[in-house]
Coordinates of C-alpha atoms and ligand atoms in Angstrom, one line a residue:
X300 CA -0.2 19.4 17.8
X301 CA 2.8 18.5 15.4
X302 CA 5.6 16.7 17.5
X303 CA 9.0 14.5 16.5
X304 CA 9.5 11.7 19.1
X305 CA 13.0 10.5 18.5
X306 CA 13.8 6.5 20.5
X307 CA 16.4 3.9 20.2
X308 CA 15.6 0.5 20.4
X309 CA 16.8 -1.6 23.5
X310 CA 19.4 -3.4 21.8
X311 CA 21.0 0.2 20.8
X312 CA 21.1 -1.0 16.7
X313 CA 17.8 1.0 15.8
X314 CA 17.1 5.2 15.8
X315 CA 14.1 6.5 14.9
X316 CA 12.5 9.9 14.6
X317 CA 9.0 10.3 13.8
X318 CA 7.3 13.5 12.9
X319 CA 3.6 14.3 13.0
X320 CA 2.8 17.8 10.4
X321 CA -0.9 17.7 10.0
X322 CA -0.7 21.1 11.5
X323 CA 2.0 22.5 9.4
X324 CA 1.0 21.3 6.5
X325 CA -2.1 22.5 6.4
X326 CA -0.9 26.2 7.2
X327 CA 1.8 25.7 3.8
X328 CA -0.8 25.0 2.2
X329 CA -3.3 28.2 3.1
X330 CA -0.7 30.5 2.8
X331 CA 0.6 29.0 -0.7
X332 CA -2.9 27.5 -2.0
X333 CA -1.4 24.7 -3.7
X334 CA -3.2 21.8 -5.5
X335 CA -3.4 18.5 -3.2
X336 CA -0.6 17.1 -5.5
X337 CA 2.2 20.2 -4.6
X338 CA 0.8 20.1 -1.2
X339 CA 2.0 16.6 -0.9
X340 CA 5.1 17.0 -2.5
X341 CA 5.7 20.2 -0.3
X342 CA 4.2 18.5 2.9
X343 CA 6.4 15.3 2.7
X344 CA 9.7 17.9 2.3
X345 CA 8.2 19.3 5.4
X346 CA 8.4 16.5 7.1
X347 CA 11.6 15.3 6.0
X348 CA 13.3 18.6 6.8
X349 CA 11.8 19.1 10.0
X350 CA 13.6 15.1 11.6
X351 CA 17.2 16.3 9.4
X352 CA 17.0 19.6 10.9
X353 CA 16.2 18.6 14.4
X354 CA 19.3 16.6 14.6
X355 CA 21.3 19.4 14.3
X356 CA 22.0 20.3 17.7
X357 CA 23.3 23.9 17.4
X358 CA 21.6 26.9 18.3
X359 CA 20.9 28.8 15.2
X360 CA 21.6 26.5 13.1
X361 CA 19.7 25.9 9.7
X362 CA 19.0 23.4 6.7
X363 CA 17.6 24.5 3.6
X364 CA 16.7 21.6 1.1
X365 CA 16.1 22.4 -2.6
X366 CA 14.3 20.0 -4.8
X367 CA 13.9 20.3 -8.3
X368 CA 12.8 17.3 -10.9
X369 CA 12.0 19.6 -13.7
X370 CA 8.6 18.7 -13.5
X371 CA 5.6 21.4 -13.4
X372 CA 6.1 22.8 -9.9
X373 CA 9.3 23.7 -10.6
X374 CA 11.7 24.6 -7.2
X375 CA 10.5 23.2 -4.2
X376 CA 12.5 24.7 -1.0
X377 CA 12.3 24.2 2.5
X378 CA 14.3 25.6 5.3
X379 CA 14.4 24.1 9.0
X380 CA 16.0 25.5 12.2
X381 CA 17.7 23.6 14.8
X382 CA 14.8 22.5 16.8
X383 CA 12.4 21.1 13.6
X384 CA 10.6 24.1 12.9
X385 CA 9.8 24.5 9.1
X386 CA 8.9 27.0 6.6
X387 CA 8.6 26.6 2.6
X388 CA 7.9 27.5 -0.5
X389 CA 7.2 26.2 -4.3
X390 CA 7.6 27.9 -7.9
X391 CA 4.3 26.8 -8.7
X392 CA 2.1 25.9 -6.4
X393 CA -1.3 25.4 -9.2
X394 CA 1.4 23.2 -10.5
X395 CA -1.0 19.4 -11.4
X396 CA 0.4 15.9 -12.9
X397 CA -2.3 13.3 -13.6
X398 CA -3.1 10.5 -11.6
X399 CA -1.4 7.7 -12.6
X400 CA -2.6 5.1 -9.8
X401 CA -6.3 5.4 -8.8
X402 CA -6.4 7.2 -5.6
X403 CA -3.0 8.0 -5.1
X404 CA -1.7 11.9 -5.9
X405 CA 1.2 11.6 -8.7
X406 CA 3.8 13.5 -6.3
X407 CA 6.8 11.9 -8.7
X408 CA 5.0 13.3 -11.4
X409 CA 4.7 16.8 -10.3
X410 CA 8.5 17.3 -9.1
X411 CA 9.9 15.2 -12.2
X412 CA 13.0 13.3 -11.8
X413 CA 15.5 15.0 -14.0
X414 CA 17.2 16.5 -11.3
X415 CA 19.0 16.8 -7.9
X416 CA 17.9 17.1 -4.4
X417 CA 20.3 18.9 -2.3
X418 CA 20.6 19.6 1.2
X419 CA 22.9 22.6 3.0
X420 CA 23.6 22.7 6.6
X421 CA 24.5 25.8 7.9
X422 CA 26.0 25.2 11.6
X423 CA 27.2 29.0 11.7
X424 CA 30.8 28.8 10.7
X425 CA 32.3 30.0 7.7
X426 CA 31.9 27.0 5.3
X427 CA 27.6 25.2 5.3
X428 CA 28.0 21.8 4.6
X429 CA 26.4 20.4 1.1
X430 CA 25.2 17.3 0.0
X431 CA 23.8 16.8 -3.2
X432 CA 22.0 13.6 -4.9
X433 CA 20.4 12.9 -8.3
X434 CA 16.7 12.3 -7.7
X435 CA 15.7 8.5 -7.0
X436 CA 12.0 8.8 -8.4
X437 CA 10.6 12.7 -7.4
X438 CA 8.5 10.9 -4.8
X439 CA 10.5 12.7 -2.2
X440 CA 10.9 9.4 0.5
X441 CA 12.9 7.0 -1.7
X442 CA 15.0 10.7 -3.0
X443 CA 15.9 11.7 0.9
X444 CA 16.6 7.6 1.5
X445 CA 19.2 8.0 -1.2
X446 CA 20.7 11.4 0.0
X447 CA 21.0 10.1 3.9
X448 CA 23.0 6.8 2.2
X449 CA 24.9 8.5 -0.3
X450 CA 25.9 12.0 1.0
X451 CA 25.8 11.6 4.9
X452 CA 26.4 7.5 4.8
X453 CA 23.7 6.0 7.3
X454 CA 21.5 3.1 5.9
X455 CA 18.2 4.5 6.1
X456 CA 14.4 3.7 5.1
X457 CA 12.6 7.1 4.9
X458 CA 8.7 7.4 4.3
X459 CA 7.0 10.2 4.1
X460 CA 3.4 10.7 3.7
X461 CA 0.4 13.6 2.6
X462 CA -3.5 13.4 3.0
X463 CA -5.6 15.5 1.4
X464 CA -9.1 16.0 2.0
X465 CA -11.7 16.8 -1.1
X466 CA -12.0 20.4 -0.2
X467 CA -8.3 20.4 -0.5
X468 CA -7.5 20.6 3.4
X469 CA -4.9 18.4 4.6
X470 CA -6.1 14.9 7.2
X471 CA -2.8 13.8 8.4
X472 CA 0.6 14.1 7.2
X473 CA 4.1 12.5 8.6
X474 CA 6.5 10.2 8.3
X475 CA 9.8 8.4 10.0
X476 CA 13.4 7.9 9.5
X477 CA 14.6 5.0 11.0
X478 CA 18.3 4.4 10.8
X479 CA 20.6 1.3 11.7
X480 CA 23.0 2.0 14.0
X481 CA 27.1 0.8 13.4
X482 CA 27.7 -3.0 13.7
X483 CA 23.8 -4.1 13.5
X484 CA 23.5 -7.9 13.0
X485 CA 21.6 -8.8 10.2
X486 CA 18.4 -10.3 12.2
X487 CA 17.9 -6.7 13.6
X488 CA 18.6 -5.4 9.5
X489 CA 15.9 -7.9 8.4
X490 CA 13.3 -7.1 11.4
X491 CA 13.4 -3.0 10.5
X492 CA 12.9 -4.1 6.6
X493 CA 9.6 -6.3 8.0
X494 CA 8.3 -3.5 10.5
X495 CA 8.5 -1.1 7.4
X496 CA 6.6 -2.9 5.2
X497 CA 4.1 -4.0 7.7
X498 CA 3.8 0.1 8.8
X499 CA 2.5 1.0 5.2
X500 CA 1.8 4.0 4.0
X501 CA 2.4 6.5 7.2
X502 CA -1.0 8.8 6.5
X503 CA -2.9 5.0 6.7
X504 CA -1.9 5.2 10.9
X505 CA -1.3 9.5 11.0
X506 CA -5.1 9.7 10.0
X507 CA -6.5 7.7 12.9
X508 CA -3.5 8.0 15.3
X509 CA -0.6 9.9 16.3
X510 CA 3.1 9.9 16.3
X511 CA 3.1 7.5 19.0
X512 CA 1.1 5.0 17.5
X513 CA 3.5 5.2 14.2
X514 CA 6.5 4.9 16.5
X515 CA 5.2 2.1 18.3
X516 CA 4.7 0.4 14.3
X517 CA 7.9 1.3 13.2
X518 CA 10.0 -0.1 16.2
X519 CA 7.1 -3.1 16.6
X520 CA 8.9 -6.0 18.7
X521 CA 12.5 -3.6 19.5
X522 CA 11.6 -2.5 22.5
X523 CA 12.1 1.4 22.0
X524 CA 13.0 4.3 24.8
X525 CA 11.4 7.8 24.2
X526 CA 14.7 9.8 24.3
X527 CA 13.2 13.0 22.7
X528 CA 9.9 14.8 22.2
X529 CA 9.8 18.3 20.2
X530 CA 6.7 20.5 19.7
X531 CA 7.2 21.8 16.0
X532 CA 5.4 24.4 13.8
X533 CA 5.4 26.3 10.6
X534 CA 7.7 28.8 11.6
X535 CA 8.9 32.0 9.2
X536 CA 11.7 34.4 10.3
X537 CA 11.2 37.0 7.9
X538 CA 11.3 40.7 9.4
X539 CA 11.2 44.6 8.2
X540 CA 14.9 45.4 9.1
X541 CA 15.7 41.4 7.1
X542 CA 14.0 42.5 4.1
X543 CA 15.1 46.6 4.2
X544 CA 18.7 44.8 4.3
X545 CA 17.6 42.6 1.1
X546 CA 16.0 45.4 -0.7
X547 CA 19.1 47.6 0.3
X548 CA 21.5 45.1 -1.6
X549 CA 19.8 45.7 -4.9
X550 CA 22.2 47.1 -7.6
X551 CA 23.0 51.0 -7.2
X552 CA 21.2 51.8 -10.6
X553 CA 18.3 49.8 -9.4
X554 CA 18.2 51.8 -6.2
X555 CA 19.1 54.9 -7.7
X556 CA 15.7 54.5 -10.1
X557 CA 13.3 53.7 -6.8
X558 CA 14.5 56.7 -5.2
X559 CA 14.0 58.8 -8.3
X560 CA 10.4 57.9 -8.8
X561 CA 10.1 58.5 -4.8
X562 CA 7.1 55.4 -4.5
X563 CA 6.9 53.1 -1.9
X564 CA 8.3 49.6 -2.3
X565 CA 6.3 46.7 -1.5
X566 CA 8.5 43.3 -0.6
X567 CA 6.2 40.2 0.4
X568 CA 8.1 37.2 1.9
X569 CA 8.0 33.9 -0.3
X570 CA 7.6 31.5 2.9
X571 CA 4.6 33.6 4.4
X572 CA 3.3 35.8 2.5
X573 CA 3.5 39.0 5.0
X574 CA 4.1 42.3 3.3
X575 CA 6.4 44.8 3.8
X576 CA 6.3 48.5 2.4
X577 CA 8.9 50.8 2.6
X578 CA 8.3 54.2 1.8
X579 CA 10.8 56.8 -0.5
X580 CA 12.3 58.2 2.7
X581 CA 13.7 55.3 4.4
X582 CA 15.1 54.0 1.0
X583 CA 17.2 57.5 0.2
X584 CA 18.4 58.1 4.1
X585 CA 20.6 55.0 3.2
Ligands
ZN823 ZN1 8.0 35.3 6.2

């Protein structure tokens, strides 16, 4: 089961969430059959989105990151509600970059790094909140690091993490984004910077254990409180009546033609795949 644990540590300096999206994961990638190197770059947005959105606090309430390096895969966009639950999608999910490191899947190489990653919040009022960043390296980690110092201002470390098996299924998938809290002395700044490095790559723990044991690796010697556990999933919203409205706000000429050649019109949604056909009546009694 995927979960985020969110704890502070007893001194009140350190916050962490951790997310566990073997489950997830996996499902993004049977429903877009992407190569291991787009699952992983799609996986580790996954998991990112899933802690920012779960910190938003307000019913209906959504995040939508968009990702795009100019590198093969093209736009990589992910959407989480309020409670961590994602959904996603990639312009090219056959997308492939060569290995450029033995054993490790070129994710900076796929999602290049002539580009931006930006993040909107929309907390249902008028105006969504955006941030926007240039992207750090296309690995995903180091880009969301930058975005959470630059454009929302908390000193972060962010790592993010995708294992994929030889048949192309995914083994564990994760990551953390521990953040220091206002007026943290520097012994507790160098003690997060040594529990990071000792944790490693997150997959290396996610593969044998579970979000608990990366938690307890992260937050090694800070004494941590549990203040939050949240079941997520690969969640889609997509409806009939969502994408009638969608068709429905085509141009007039556009409209005008479907109705003329009286065929059905077949939608399928980018995050799931599920179909949608609409037949020559329901388009003209609009
Ligand atoms: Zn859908």
């Amino acid at each position: 089961m995927d979960e985020i644990i969110k704890a502070i540590s007893g001194d009140g300096f350190v916050s962490v969430s951790v997310v566990s999206t073997k489950a997830l994961t996996e499902r993004a990638r049977e429903i877009h059959k992407s190569t291991p190197v787009v699952t992983a770059a799609l996986g580790r947005t996954l998991a990112a989105a899933s802690i920012i959105g779960s910190a938003l606090k307000k019913p209906g309430a959504s995040l939508t990151v968009r990702i795009n390096g100019g590198g093969p895969v093209g736009n990589i966009i992910v959407v989480s509600d309020d409670m961590g639950n994602v959904r996603g999608y990639v312009q090219n999910p056959a997308a492939d970059a060569p290995k450029t490191k033995p054993g490790k899947l070129n994710v900076g190489g796929v999602v290049g790094t002539n580009g931006t990653l930006s993040v909107v919040k929309d907390l249902g009022g008028k105006e969504p909140y955006t941030g926007s960043i240039k992207l750090v390296s296309g690995e995903i980690a180091e880009d969301f690091t930058s975005y959470l110092a630059v454009s929302e201002q908390i000193p972060s470390a962010c790592a993010l993490g995708v294992l994929v098996d030889r048949d192309w299924s995914v083994l564990a998938a994760g990551g953390y984004i521990v953040q220091l809290l206002p007026g943290a002395p520097d012994g507790v700044i160098d003690g997060v910077e040594k529990n990071v490095a000792a944790t490693g790559a997150v997959t290396d723990i996610l593969n044998c254990g579970d979000a608990d044991a990366l938690l307890e690796s992260v937050m090694a010697g800070f004494s941590p409180r549990v203040i939050e556990r949240l079941s997520v999933e690969y969640r889609c919203t997509c409806s009939r009546e969502r994408f009638l409205a969608a068709v429905l706000s085509l141009d007039e000429a556009e409209l005008d033609d479907m109705r003329r050649k009286g065929e059905p019109v077949e939608v399928s949604c980018q995050f799931c795949g599920a179909a949608y056909v609409y037949d020559a009546d329901e388009l003209a009694g609009m």
